[in-house]
Tab-separated table of C-alpha atoms and ligand atoms in Angstrom:
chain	number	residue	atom	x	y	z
B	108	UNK	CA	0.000	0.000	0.000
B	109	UNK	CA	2.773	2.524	0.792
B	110	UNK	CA	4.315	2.461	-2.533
B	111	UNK	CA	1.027	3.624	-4.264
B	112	UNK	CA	0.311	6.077	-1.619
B	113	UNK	CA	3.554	7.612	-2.498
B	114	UNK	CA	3.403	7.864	-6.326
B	115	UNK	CA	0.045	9.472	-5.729
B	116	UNK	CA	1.266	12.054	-3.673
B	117	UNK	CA	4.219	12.958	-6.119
B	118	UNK	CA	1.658	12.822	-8.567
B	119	UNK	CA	-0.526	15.763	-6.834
B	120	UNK	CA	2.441	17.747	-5.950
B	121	UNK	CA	3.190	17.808	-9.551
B	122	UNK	CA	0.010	19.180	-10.743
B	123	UNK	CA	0.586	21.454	-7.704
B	124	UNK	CA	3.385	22.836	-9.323
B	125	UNK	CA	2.658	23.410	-13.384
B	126	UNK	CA	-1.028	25.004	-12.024
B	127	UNK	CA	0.370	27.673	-9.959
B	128	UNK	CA	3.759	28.376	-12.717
B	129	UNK	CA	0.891	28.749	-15.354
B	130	UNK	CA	-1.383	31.158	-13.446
B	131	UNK	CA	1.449	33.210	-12.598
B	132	UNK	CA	2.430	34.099	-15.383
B	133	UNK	CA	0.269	36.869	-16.072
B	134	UNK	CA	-0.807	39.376	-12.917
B	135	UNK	CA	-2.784	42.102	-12.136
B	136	UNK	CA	-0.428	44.639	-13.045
B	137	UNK	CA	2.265	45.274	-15.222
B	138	UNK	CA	5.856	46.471	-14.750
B	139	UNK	CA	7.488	46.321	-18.126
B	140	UNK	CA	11.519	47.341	-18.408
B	141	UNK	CA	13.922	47.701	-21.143
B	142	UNK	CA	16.833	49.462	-22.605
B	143	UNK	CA	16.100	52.617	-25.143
B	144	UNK	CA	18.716	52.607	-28.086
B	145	UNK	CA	18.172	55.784	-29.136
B	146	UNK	CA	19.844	58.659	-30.838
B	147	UNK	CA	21.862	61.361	-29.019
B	148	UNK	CA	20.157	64.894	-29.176
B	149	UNK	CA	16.861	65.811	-28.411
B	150	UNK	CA	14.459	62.690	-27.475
B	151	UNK	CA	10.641	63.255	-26.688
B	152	UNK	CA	8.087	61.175	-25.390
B	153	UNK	CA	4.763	60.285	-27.157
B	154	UNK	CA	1.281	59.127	-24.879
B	155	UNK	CA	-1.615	58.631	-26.435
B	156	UNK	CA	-4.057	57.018	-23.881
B	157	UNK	CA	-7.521	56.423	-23.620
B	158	UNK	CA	-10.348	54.377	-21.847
B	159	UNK	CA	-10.517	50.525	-23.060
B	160	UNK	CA	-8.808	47.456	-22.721
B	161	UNK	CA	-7.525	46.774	-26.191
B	162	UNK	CA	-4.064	47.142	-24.801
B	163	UNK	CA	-0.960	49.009	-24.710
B	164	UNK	CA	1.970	49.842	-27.208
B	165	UNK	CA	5.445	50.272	-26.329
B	166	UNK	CA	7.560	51.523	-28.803
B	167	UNK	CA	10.738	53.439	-29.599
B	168	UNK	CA	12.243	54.610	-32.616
B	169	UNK	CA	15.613	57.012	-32.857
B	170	UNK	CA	14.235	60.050	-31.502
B	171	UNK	CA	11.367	58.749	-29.735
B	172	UNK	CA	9.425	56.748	-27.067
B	173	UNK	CA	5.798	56.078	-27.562
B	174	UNK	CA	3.373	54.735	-25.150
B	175	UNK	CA	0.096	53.967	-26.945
B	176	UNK	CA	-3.191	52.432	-25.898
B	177	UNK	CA	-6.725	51.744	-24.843
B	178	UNK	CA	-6.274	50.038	-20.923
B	179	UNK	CA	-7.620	53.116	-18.219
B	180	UNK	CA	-10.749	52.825	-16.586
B	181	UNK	CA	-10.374	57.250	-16.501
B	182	UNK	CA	-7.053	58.396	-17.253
B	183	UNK	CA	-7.273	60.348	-21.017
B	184	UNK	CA	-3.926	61.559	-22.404
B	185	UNK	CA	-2.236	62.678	-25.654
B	186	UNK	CA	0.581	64.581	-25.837
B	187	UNK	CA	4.105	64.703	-26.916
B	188	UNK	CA	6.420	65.439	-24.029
B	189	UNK	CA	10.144	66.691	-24.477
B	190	UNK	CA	12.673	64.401	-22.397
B	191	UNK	CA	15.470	67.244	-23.078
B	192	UNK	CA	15.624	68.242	-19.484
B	193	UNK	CA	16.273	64.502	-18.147
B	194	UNK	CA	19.373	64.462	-20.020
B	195	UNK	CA	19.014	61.550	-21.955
B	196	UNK	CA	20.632	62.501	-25.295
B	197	UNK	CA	24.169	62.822	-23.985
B	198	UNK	CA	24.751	58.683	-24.023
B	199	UNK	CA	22.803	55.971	-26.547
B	200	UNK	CA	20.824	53.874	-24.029
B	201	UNK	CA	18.324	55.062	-21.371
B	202	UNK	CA	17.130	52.353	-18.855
B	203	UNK	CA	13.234	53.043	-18.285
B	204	UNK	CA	10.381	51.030	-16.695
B	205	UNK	CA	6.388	51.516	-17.057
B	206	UNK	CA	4.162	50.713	-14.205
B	207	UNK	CA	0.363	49.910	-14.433
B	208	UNK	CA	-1.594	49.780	-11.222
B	209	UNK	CA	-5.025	48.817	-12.953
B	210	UNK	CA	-6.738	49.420	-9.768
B	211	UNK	CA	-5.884	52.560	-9.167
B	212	UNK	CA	-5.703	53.681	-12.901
B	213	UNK	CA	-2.300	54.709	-12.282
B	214	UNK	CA	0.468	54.207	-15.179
B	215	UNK	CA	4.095	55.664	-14.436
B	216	UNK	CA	7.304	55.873	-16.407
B	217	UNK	CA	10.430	55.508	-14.959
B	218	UNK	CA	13.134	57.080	-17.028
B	219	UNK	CA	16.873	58.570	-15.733
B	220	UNK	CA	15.726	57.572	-12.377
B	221	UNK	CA	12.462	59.544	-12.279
B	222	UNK	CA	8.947	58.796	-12.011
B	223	UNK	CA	6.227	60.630	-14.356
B	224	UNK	CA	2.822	60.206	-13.631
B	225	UNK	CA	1.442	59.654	-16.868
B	226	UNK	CA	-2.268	58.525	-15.281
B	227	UNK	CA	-2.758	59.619	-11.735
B	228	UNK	CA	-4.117	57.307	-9.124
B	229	UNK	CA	-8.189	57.645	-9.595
B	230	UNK	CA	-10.772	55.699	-7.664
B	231	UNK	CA	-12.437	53.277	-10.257
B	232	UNK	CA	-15.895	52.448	-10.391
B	233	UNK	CA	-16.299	49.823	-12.963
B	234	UNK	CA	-14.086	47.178	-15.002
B	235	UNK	CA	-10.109	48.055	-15.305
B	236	UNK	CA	-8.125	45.927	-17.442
B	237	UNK	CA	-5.635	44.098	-15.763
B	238	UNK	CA	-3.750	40.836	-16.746
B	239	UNK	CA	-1.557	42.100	-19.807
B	240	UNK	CA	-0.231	39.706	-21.480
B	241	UNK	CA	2.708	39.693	-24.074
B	242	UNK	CA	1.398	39.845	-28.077
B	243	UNK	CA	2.852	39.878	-31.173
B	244	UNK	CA	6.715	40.522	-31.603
B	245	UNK	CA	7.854	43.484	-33.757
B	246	UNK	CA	10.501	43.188	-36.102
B	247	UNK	CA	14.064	44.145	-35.055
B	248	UNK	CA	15.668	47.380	-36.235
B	249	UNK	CA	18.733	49.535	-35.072
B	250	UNK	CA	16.747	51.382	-32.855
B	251	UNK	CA	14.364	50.806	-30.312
B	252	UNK	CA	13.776	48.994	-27.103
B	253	UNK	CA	16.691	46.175	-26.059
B	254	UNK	CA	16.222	43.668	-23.411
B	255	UNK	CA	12.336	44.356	-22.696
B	256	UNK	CA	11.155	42.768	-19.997
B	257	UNK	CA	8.374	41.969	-17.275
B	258	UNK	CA	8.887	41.850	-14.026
B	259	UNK	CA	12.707	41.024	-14.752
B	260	UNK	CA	11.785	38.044	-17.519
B	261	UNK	CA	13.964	39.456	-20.205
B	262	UNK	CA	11.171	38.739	-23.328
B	263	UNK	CA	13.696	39.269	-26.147
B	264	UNK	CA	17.678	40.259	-25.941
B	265	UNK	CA	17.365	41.837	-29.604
B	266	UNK	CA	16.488	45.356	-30.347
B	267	UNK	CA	12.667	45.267	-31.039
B	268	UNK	CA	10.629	48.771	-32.605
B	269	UNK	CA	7.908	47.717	-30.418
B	270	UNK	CA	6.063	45.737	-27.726
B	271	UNK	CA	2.712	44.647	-27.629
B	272	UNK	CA	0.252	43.814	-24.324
B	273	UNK	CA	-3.334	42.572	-24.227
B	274	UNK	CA	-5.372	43.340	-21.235
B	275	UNK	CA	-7.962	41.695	-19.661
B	276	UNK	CA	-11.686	43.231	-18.643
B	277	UNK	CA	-12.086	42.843	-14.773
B	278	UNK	CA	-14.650	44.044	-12.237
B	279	UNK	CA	-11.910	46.252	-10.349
B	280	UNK	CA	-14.686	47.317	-7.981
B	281	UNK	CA	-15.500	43.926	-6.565
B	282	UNK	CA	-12.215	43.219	-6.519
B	283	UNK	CA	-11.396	46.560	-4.336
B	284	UNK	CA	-14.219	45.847	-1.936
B	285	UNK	CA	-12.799	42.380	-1.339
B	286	UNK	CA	-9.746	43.973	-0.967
B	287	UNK	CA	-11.386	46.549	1.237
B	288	UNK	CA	-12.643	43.881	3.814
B	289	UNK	CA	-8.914	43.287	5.775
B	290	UNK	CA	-6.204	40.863	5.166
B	291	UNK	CA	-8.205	37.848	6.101
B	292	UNK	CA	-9.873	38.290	3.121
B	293	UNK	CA	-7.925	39.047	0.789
B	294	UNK	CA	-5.704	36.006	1.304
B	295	UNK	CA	-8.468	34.140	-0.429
B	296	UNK	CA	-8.772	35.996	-3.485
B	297	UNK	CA	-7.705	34.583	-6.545
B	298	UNK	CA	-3.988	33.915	-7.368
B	299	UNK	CA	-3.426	37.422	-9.390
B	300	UNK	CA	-2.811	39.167	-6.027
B	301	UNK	CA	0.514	38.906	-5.402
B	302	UNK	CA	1.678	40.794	-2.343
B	303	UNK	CA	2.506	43.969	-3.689
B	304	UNK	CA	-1.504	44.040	-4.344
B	305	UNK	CA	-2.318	44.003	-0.467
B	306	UNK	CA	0.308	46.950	0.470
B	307	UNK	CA	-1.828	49.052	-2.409
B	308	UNK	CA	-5.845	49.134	-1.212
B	309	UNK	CA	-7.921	50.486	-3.493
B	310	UNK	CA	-9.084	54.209	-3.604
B	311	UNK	CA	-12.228	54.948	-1.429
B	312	UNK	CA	-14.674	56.937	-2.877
B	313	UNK	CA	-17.672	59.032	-2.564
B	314	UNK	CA	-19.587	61.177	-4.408
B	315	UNK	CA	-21.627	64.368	-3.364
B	316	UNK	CA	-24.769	66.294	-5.468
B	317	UNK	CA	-25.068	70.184	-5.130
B	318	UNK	CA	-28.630	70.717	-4.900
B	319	UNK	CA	-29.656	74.346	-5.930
B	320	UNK	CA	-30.189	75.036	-2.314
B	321	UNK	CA	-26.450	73.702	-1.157
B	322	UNK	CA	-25.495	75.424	1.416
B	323	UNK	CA	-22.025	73.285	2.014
B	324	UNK	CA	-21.095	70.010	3.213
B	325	UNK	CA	-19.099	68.266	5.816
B	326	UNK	CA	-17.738	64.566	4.002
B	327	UNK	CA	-15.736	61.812	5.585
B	328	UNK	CA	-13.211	59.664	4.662
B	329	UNK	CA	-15.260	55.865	4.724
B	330	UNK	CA	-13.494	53.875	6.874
B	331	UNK	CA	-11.939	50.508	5.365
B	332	UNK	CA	-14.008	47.949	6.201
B	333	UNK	CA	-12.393	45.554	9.394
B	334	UNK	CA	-10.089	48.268	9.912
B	335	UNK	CA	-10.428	49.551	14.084
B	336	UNK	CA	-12.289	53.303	14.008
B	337	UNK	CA	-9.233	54.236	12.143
B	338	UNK	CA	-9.047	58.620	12.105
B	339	UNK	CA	-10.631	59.745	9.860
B	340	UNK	CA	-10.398	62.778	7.119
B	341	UNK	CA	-13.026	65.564	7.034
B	342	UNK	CA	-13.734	67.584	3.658
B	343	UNK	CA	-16.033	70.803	4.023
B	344	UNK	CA	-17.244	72.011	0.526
B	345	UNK	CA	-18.101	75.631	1.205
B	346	UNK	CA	-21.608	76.627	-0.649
B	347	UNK	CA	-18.805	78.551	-3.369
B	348	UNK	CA	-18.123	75.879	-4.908
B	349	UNK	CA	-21.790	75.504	-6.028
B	350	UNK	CA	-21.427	78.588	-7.922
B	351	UNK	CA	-18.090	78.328	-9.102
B	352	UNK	CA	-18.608	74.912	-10.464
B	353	UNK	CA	-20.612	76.171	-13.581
B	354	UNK	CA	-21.587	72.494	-15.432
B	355	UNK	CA	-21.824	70.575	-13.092
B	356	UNK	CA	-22.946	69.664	-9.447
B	357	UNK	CA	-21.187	66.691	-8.961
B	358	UNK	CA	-18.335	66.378	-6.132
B	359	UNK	CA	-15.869	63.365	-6.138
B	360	UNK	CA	-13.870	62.626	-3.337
B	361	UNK	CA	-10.986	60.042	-3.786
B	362	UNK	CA	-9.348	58.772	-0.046
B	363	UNK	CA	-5.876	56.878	-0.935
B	364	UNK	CA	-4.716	54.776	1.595
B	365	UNK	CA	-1.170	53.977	0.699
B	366	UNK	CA	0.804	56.921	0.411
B	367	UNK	CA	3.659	55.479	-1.123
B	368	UNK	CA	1.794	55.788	-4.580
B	369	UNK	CA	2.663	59.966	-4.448
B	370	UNK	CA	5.984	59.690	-2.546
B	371	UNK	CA	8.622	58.611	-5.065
B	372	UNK	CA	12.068	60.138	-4.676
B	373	UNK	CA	11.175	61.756	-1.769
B	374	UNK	CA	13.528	59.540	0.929
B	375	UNK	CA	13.705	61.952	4.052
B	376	UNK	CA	9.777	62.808	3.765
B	377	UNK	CA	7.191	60.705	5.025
B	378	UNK	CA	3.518	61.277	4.168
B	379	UNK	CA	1.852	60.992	7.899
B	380	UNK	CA	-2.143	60.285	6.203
B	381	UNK	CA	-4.459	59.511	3.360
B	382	UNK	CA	-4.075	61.958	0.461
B	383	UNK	CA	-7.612	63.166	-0.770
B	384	UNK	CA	-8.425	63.905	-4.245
B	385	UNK	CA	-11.301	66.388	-4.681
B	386	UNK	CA	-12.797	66.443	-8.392
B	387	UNK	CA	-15.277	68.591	-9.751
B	388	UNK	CA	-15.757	67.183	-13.359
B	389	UNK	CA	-13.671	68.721	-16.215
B	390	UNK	CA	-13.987	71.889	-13.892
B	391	UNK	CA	-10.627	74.024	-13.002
B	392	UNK	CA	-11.704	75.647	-10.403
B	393	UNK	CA	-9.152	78.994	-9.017
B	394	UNK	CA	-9.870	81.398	-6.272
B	395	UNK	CA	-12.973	80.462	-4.399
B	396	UNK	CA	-13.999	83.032	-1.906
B	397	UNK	CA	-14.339	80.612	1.193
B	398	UNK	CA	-11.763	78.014	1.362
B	399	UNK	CA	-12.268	74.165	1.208
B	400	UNK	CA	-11.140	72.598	4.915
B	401	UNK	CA	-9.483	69.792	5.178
B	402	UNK	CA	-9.083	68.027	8.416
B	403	UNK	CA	-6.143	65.426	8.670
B	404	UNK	CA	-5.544	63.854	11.975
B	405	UNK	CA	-1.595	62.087	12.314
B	406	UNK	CA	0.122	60.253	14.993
B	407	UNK	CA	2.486	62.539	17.739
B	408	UNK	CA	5.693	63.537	15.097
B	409	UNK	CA	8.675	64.803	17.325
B	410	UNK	CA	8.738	67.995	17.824
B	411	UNK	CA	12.626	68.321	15.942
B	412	UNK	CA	10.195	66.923	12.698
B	413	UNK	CA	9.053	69.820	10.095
B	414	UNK	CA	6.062	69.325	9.301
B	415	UNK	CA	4.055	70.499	5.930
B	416	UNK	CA	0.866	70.527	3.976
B	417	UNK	CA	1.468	69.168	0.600
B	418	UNK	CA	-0.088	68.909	-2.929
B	419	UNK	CA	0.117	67.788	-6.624
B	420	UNK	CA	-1.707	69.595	-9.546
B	421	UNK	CA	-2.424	65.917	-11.602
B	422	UNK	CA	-2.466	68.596	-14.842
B	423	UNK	CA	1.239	68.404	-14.767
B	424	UNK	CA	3.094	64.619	-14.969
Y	253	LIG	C1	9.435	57.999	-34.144
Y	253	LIG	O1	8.162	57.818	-33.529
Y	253	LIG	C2	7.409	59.015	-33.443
Y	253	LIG	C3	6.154	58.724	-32.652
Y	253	LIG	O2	5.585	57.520	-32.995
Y	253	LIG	C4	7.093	59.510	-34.841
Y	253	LIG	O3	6.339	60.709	-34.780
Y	253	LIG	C5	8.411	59.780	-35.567
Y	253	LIG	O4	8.148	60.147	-36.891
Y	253	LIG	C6	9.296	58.542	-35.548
Y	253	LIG	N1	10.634	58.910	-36.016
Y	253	LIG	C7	11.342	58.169	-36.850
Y	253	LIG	C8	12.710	58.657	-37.180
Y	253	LIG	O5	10.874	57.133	-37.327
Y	254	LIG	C1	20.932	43.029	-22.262
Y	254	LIG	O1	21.069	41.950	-21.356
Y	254	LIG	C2	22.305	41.258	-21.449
Y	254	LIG	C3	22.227	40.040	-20.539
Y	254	LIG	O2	21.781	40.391	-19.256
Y	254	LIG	C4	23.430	42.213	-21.080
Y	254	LIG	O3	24.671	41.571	-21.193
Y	254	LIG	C5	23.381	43.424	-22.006
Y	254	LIG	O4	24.357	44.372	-21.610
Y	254	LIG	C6	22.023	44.072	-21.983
Y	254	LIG	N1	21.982	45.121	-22.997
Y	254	LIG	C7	21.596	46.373	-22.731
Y	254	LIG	C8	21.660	47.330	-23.857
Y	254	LIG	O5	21.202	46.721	-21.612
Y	255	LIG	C1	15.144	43.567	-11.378
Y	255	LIG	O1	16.372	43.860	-12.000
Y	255	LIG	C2	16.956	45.078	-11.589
Y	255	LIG	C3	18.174	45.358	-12.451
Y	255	LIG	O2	18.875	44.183	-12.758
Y	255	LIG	C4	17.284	44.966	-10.078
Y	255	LIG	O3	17.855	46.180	-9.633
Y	255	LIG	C5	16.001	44.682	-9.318
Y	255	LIG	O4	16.286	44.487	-7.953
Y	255	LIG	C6	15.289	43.445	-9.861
Y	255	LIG	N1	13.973	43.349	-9.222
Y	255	LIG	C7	13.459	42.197	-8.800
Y	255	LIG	C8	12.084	42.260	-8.213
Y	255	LIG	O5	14.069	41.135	-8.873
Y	256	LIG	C1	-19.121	71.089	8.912
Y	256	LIG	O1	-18.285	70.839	10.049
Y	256	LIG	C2	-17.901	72.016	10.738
Y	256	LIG	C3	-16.874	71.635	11.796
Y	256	LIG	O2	-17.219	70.460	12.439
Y	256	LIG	C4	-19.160	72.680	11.329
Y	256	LIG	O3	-18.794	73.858	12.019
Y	256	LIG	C5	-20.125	73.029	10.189
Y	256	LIG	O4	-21.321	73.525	10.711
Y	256	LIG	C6	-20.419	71.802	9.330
Y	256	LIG	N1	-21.148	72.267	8.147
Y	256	LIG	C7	-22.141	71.593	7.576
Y	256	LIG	C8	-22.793	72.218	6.407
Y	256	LIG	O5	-22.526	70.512	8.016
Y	257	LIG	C1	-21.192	72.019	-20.334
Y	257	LIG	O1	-21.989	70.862	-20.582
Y	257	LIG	C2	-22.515	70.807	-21.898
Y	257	LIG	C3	-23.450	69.618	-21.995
Y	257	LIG	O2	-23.023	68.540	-21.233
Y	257	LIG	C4	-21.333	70.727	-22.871
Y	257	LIG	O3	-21.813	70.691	-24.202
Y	257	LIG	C5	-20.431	71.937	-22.678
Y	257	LIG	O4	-19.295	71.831	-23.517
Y	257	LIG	C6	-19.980	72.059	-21.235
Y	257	LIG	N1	-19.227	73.291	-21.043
Y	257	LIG	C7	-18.073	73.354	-20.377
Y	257	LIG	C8	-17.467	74.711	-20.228
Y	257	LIG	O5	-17.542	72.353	-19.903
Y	258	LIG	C1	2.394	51.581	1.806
Y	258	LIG	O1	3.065	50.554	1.116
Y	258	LIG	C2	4.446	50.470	1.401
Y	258	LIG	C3	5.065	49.422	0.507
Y	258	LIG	O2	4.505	49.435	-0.763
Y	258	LIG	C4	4.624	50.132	2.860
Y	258	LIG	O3	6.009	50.079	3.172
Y	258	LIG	C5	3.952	51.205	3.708
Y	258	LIG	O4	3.993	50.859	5.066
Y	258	LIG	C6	2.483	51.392	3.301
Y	258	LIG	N1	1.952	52.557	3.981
Y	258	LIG	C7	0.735	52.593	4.560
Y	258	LIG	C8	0.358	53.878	5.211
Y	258	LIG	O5	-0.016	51.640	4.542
Y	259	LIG	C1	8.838	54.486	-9.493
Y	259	LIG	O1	7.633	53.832	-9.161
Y	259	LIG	C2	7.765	52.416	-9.004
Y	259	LIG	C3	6.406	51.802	-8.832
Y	259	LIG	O2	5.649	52.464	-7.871
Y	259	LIG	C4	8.719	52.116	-7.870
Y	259	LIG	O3	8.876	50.717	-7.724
Y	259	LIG	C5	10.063	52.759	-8.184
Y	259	LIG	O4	10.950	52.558	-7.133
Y	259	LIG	C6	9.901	54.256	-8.428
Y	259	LIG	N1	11.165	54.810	-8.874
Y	259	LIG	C7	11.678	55.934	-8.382
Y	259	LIG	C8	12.959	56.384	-8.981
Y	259	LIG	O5	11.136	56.570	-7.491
């Protein structure tokens, strides 16, 4: 009897193995690296993004590097950006990385050691695409991108014009309120996850409606569900904003947990609490004539800590 048991075992552990190498090889998100070959002199950068989840272009030619595709849930973009003052053109090769978080809508380039936001974080509603998986190959040409690869799998050694991704269609808002529900839970969600996932909750959200009689409004960050009465951020939209916001009355308020998402290259700075992201739709909105509050509460810093109030206009990357 022991023999068989044996062999049936090894037999399981097996299958064990080639399921879990097969589902890993795609993920959530995407963190594609390579080496520009490029020209010296001035270099630009091309993004042309929009909602969808056809997928996502890389591609580089002698003078530039384009990032192309349908894969946000929000983020719109199209412009040509000049990389002169990163100081690429001086050598050949440039070493850059893109990031997609899918959940957060978020895609960043990483290019002479620098992080542009291409898509800020958002807090998605609907299906993100997620799961992009290598297409086609491109044929090879002097210039262009050398030693592409995902999450440090070189793809292809040669010098390719382009690479190719296909996304996925997933609910990203059932996924986030999993997500949402504490680390007890999220252990049992699906394979994709992988740990970096956990450390990056989901955007919280809510939404508020000016009625013509709006007379302001005092909104709270929700608290994460299975999370202890955590602090909790206060927003108060002075009646202003009513008036100032001329097409719309729609508020959105975006809570991000994990601060790390705005703090790159800042070492000797620490964000102490959520960030908040107030929207008023397609609205640029200057010089109201009562402010809008916002209450943070943070843990004691020593005194010998400055301390600062900080923000990012998401027009500029
Ligand atoms: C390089 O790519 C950019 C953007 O796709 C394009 O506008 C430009 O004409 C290309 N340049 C060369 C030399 O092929
Ligand atoms: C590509 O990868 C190979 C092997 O790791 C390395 O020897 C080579 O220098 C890399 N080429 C570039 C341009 O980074
Ligand atoms: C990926 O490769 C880069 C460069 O070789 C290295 O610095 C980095 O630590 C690697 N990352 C992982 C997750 O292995
Ligand atoms: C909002 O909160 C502030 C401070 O707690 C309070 O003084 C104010 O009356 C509230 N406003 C509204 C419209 O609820
Ligand atoms: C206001 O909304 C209307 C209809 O939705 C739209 O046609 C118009 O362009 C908007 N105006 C501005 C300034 O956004
Ligand atoms: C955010 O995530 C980073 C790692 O990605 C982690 O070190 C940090 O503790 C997290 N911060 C918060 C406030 O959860
Ligand atoms: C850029 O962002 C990625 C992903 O969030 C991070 O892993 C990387 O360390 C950042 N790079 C720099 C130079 O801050």
């Amino acid at each position: 009897m022991e023999p068989g048991l044996n062999i049936k075992v090894k037999v399981v552990s097996i299958l064990i193995f080639i399921l879990s190498t097969g589902s890993s090889e795609n993920d959530l998100y995407l963190n594609f690296c390579g080496t520009w070959r490029h020209g010296k002199g001035s270099l630009t950068l091309s993004v042309n993004l929009s909602p969808g989840c056809d997928g996502v272009s890389i591609s580089a030619n002698k003078t530039s590097l384009s990032i192309d595709g349908k894969i946000t849930a929000q983020c719109r973009r199209s412009d040509v950006v000049s990389l002169e003052q990163y100081g690429l053109g001086s050598q050949e090769d440039s070493y850059f990385c893109l990031y997609w978080e899918p959940l957060l809508d978020q895609l960043k380039l990483q290019v002479a050691g620098k992080n542009l936001t291409l898509c800020w974080p958002a807090s998605i509603q609907g299906s993100c695409c997620t799961d992009l998986s290598h297409g086609s190959n491109t044929p090879y040409a002097s210039y262009g991108i050398v030693n592409g690869s995902v999450r440090n799998d070189t793809l292809n050694d040669k010098i390719m014009t382009a690479y190719e991704f296909s996304g996925e269609s997933t609910d990203c808002k059932k996924l986030c309120d999993q997500l949402n529900q504490g680390s007890t839970q999220v252990n049992m969600v699906e394979n994709p996850l992988a740990a970096g996932y956990v450390k990056h909750p989901c955007a919280r959200s809510s939404e508020v409606v000016m009625k013509k009689d709006f007379r302001g409004f005092n909104v709270t960050s929700p608290a994460a569900k299975g999370e202890p009465a955590e602090p909790l951020i206060t927003v108060y939209i002075p009646p202003a904003l009513k008036q100032a916001a001329k097409n719309t009355s729609k508020v959105a308020f975006s809570f991000f947990k994990n601060n790390s998402l705005f703090q790159d290259g800042l070492e000797k700075v620490k964000i102490l609490n959520d960030v908040v992201k107030i929207n008023v739709e397609n609205e640029i909105i200057a010089d109201l004539p009562e402010p809008i509050r916002i209450g943070f509460h943070h843990d004691v810093v020593p005194k010998t800590h400055a301390r600062e109030c900080v923000s990012w206009d998401t027009r500029k990357g």
